[in-house]
């Protein structure tokens, strides 16, 4: 298995531009998670999906952030418009579910390093 | 709100020594995970602890979970340089909450 795949690996953009991050989870995993990692705030859960349905988006910082999962093998995280404070590493992770909202271990993708200038 | 605290935040140790990283959490949970992150890399799952008293070992690392004390430990035995990384615990409440991480530097 190729593991969780993310693209792009690096993104540099100017403030105000739209940024789209992409993720392909491990086949068969029914949970998908988007995280953001910064030095100041550590690793934060932004949103997670179960069977393509968003379950908890309480970590999404602002309306500028949106996430979709149109099918079981693809998800996007979009930032529009982007701001310098959005600069971070964004990780996608996937896992099997044990039922009743209990997750098994999450497998992380390589991350997308976003720099907004 | 679930809070997860790790200590120490930074640990410098010599090869061959033993040490323990502590992970405390604030609300009831019986599911805890340990991850490793190398600089500039992704997170790698080390251990999944799913019940009180669970103990898992892999090589020089051993993790345990005490749900009554709301405490997990990651014990390092006879450290080697290859163990240098940042170690995170994560507790499963209504969602996974990660600790601050412990940066481990093993000096030769």
Tab-separated table of C-alpha atoms in Angstrom:
chain	number	residue	atom	x	y	z
A	1	UNK	CA	0.000	0.000	0.000
A	2	UNK	CA	1.285	3.461	-0.879
A	3	UNK	CA	0.052	4.971	2.341
A	4	UNK	CA	-1.683	8.314	2.592
A	5	UNK	CA	-0.784	10.508	-0.355
A	6	UNK	CA	-0.770	14.286	-0.195
A	7	UNK	CA	-0.112	16.916	-2.808
A	8	UNK	CA	1.537	19.227	-3.238
A	9	UNK	CA	4.381	18.611	-0.821
A	10	UNK	CA	5.322	22.270	-0.795
A	11	UNK	CA	3.252	25.305	-1.674
A	12	UNK	CA	4.349	28.909	-1.683
A	13	UNK	CA	1.693	31.477	-2.436
A	14	UNK	CA	0.967	35.129	-1.959
A	15	UNK	CA	-1.494	36.480	0.533
A	16	UNK	CA	-4.999	36.588	-0.873
A	17	UNK	CA	-4.555	33.651	-3.223
A	18	UNK	CA	-6.587	30.473	-3.083
A	19	UNK	CA	-4.789	27.343	-1.944
A	20	UNK	CA	-6.025	23.784	-2.401
A	21	UNK	CA	-4.420	20.852	-0.645
A	22	UNK	CA	-5.190	17.309	-1.705
A	23	UNK	CA	-5.258	13.970	0.031
A	24	UNK	CA	-5.772	10.361	-0.955
A	25	UNK	CA	-6.394	8.115	2.062
A	26	UNK	CA	-5.397	4.505	2.417
A	27	UNK	CA	-7.842	2.299	0.570
A	28	UNK	CA	-10.449	0.833	2.893
A	29	UNK	CA	-10.030	3.423	5.621
A	30	UNK	CA	-13.342	5.030	6.449
A	31	UNK	CA	-12.044	7.965	8.478
A	32	UNK	CA	-10.078	10.890	7.114
A	33	UNK	CA	-8.541	13.687	9.180
A	34	UNK	CA	-6.965	17.049	8.371
A	35	UNK	CA	-4.413	18.460	10.830
A	36	UNK	CA	-2.333	21.595	10.972
A	37	UNK	CA	1.058	21.738	12.691
A	38	UNK	CA	2.810	24.920	13.758
A	39	UNK	CA	5.507	25.658	16.289
A	40	UNK	CA	3.175	27.889	18.280
A	41	UNK	CA	0.064	25.720	18.390
A	42	UNK	CA	1.422	22.241	17.876
A	43	UNK	CA	-0.712	19.676	16.078
A	44	UNK	CA	-4.358	20.660	15.723
A	45	UNK	CA	-7.238	18.667	14.287
A	46	UNK	CA	-9.101	20.804	11.756
A	47	UNK	CA	-11.829	18.466	10.525
A	48	UNK	CA	-12.558	14.796	10.102
A	49	UNK	CA	-14.795	12.738	7.847
A	50	UNK	CA	-16.460	9.367	8.249
A	51	UNK	CA	-17.516	7.652	5.061
A	52	UNK	CA	-17.074	10.938	3.192
A	53	UNK	CA	-19.323	12.870	5.577
A	54	UNK	CA	-17.854	15.678	7.705
A	55	UNK	CA	-18.340	14.782	11.353
A	56	UNK	CA	-16.500	17.444	13.320
A	57	UNK	CA	-15.279	20.695	11.811
A	58	UNK	CA	-14.953	22.568	15.079
A	59	UNK	CA	-11.223	22.909	14.539
A	60	UNK	CA	-11.546	24.794	11.290
A	61	UNK	CA	-10.157	28.194	12.215
A	62	UNK	CA	-12.256	30.453	10.002
A	63	UNK	CA	-14.703	30.534	7.161
A	64	UNK	CA	-11.724	30.939	4.864
A	65	UNK	CA	-11.089	27.238	5.396
A	66	UNK	CA	-13.250	24.578	3.769
A	67	UNK	CA	-12.862	20.845	3.254
A	68	UNK	CA	-14.610	18.353	1.042
A	69	UNK	CA	-14.543	14.639	0.473
A	70	UNK	CA	-16.402	13.892	-2.748
A	71	UNK	CA	-15.549	10.195	-2.648
A	72	UNK	CA	-13.766	7.616	-0.524
A	73	UNK	CA	-10.432	8.148	-2.212
A	74	UNK	CA	-10.077	11.920	-2.329
A	75	UNK	CA	-10.327	14.943	-0.084
A	76	UNK	CA	-9.410	18.605	-0.409
A	77	UNK	CA	-8.681	21.367	2.052
A	78	UNK	CA	-9.104	24.826	0.601
A	79	UNK	CA	-8.042	28.154	1.997
A	80	UNK	CA	-9.478	31.236	0.369
A	81	UNK	CA	-8.165	33.841	0.718
A	82	UNK	CA	-4.891	32.731	2.232
A	83	UNK	CA	-3.069	34.774	4.869
A	84	UNK	CA	0.515	34.634	6.188
A	85	UNK	CA	-0.718	33.179	9.494
A	86	UNK	CA	-1.946	30.138	7.588
A	87	UNK	CA	1.658	29.131	6.986
A	88	UNK	CA	2.052	25.678	8.504
A	89	UNK	CA	2.431	22.016	7.674
A	90	UNK	CA	-0.908	20.442	6.866
A	91	UNK	CA	-1.235	16.713	7.405
A	92	UNK	CA	-3.893	14.365	6.193
A	93	UNK	CA	-4.425	11.093	8.047
A	94	UNK	CA	-6.730	8.133	7.661
A	95	UNK	CA	-7.823	5.259	9.841
A	96	UNK	CA	-10.170	2.383	10.199
A	97	UNK	CA	-13.008	2.881	12.621
A	98	UNK	CA	-13.804	0.494	15.418
A	99	UNK	CA	-17.372	1.655	15.596
A	100	UNK	CA	-19.207	4.042	17.898
A	101	UNK	CA	-16.769	6.803	17.058
A	102	UNK	CA	-13.776	4.841	18.262
A	103	UNK	CA	-10.795	5.169	16.011
A	104	UNK	CA	-7.963	2.846	15.408
A	105	UNK	CA	-4.512	4.259	14.837
A	106	UNK	CA	-4.221	7.022	12.299
A	107	UNK	CA	-1.787	6.837	9.426
A	108	UNK	CA	-0.382	10.194	8.434
A	109	UNK	CA	0.569	11.444	5.009
A	110	UNK	CA	3.871	13.221	4.339
A	111	UNK	CA	2.287	16.647	4.799
A	112	UNK	CA	2.079	19.804	2.737
A	113	UNK	CA	4.320	22.643	3.826
A	114	UNK	CA	2.409	25.853	3.070
A	115	UNK	CA	4.090	29.225	3.030
A	116	UNK	CA	1.968	32.316	2.495
A	117	UNK	CA	3.949	35.475	1.826
B	1	UNK	CA	-12.227	20.192	27.338
B	2	UNK	CA	-9.641	17.463	27.054
B	3	UNK	CA	-6.095	18.635	27.677
B	4	UNK	CA	-2.999	16.538	27.113
B	5	UNK	CA	0.316	17.437	28.699
B	6	UNK	CA	3.660	15.852	28.095
B	7	UNK	CA	6.811	16.197	30.070
B	8	UNK	CA	9.530	16.835	29.645
B	9	UNK	CA	9.257	18.992	26.538
B	10	UNK	CA	12.905	18.462	25.772
B	11	UNK	CA	15.111	15.588	26.806
B	12	UNK	CA	18.789	15.282	26.146
B	13	UNK	CA	20.235	11.955	27.132
B	14	UNK	CA	23.319	9.879	26.564
B	15	UNK	CA	23.365	6.637	24.702
B	16	UNK	CA	22.866	3.671	26.956
B	17	UNK	CA	20.772	5.523	29.518
B	18	UNK	CA	17.154	4.913	30.463
B	19	UNK	CA	14.445	7.523	30.695
B	20	UNK	CA	10.673	7.968	30.764
B	21	UNK	CA	8.388	10.406	28.994
B	22	UNK	CA	5.100	11.164	30.726
B	23	UNK	CA	1.727	11.942	29.190
B	24	UNK	CA	-1.048	13.242	31.440
B	25	UNK	CA	-4.565	13.956	30.281
B	26	UNK	CA	-7.468	15.720	31.891
B	27	UNK	CA	-10.607	13.697	31.211
B	28	UNK	CA	-11.573	10.065	31.108
B	29	UNK	CA	-10.343	8.107	28.141
B	30	UNK	CA	-9.160	4.553	27.683
B	31	UNK	CA	-7.558	5.031	24.295
B	32	UNK	CA	-4.149	6.526	23.860
B	33	UNK	CA	-1.644	6.567	21.028
B	34	UNK	CA	2.068	7.271	20.764
B	35	UNK	CA	3.630	8.701	17.621
B	36	UNK	CA	7.140	9.521	16.521
B	37	UNK	CA	8.080	12.419	14.237
B	38	UNK	CA	11.514	12.881	12.711
B	39	UNK	CA	12.504	16.437	11.741
B	40	UNK	CA	10.683	17.574	8.629
B	41	UNK	CA	8.857	14.262	8.374
B	42	UNK	CA	5.409	12.918	9.024
B	43	UNK	CA	4.122	11.167	12.118
B	44	UNK	CA	4.672	7.462	12.517
B	45	UNK	CA	2.444	5.375	14.749
B	46	UNK	CA	4.340	3.602	17.522
B	47	UNK	CA	1.771	2.221	19.929
B	48	UNK	CA	-1.969	1.963	20.352
B	49	UNK	CA	-3.126	1.493	23.945
B	50	UNK	CA	-6.787	0.596	24.177
B	51	UNK	CA	-7.415	-0.352	27.794
B	52	UNK	CA	-6.352	0.281	31.345
B	53	UNK	CA	-3.139	-1.521	32.164
B	54	UNK	CA	-2.191	-1.972	28.517
B	55	UNK	CA	1.524	-2.354	27.940
B	56	UNK	CA	3.187	-2.495	24.540
B	57	UNK	CA	6.863	-2.917	23.740
B	58	UNK	CA	8.838	-2.506	20.555
B	59	UNK	CA	12.594	-2.691	20.715
B	60	UNK	CA	13.900	-0.183	23.234
B	61	UNK	CA	10.520	1.509	23.701
B	62	UNK	CA	7.769	0.440	26.061
B	63	UNK	CA	4.458	2.229	26.517
B	64	UNK	CA	1.892	1.771	29.256
B	65	UNK	CA	-1.498	3.201	30.118
B	66	UNK	CA	-3.087	3.838	33.507
B	67	UNK	CA	-6.567	5.184	32.829
B	68	UNK	CA	-7.345	5.703	36.500
B	69	UNK	CA	-4.365	7.995	36.905
B	70	UNK	CA	-4.945	9.414	33.404
B	71	UNK	CA	-1.315	8.759	32.687
B	72	UNK	CA	0.686	7.065	30.002
B	73	UNK	CA	4.416	6.549	29.998
B	74	UNK	CA	6.895	5.898	27.220
B	75	UNK	CA	9.984	4.257	28.636
B	76	UNK	CA	13.251	4.260	26.747
B	77	UNK	CA	15.761	1.562	27.585
B	78	UNK	CA	19.440	1.892	26.734
B	79	UNK	CA	18.884	4.775	24.348
B	80	UNK	CA	20.595	4.878	20.969
B	81	UNK	CA	21.093	7.837	18.649
B	82	UNK	CA	18.496	6.509	16.194
B	83	UNK	CA	15.772	7.167	18.765
B	84	UNK	CA	16.333	10.920	18.470
B	85	UNK	CA	12.975	12.389	17.366
B	86	UNK	CA	9.913	14.133	18.725
B	87	UNK	CA	7.451	11.845	20.474
B	88	UNK	CA	3.767	12.694	20.758
B	89	UNK	CA	1.039	11.112	22.778
B	90	UNK	CA	-2.541	11.541	21.614
B	91	UNK	CA	-5.668	10.880	23.625
B	92	UNK	CA	-8.976	9.892	22.131
B	93	UNK	CA	-11.823	11.934	23.566
B	94	UNK	CA	-14.512	13.052	21.180
B	95	UNK	CA	-11.584	13.630	18.861
B	96	UNK	CA	-7.883	12.957	18.990
B	97	UNK	CA	-5.997	15.537	21.031
B	98	UNK	CA	-2.219	15.578	20.738
B	99	UNK	CA	0.226	16.462	23.452
B	100	UNK	CA	2.861	19.131	22.983
B	101	UNK	CA	5.503	16.593	22.059
B	102	UNK	CA	8.805	15.655	23.657
B	103	UNK	CA	11.935	16.376	21.672
B	104	UNK	CA	14.390	13.608	22.443
B	105	UNK	CA	18.064	14.074	21.614
B	106	UNK	CA	20.287	11.100	22.249
B	107	UNK	CA	23.927	12.074	22.406
B	108	UNK	CA	26.569	9.561	21.332
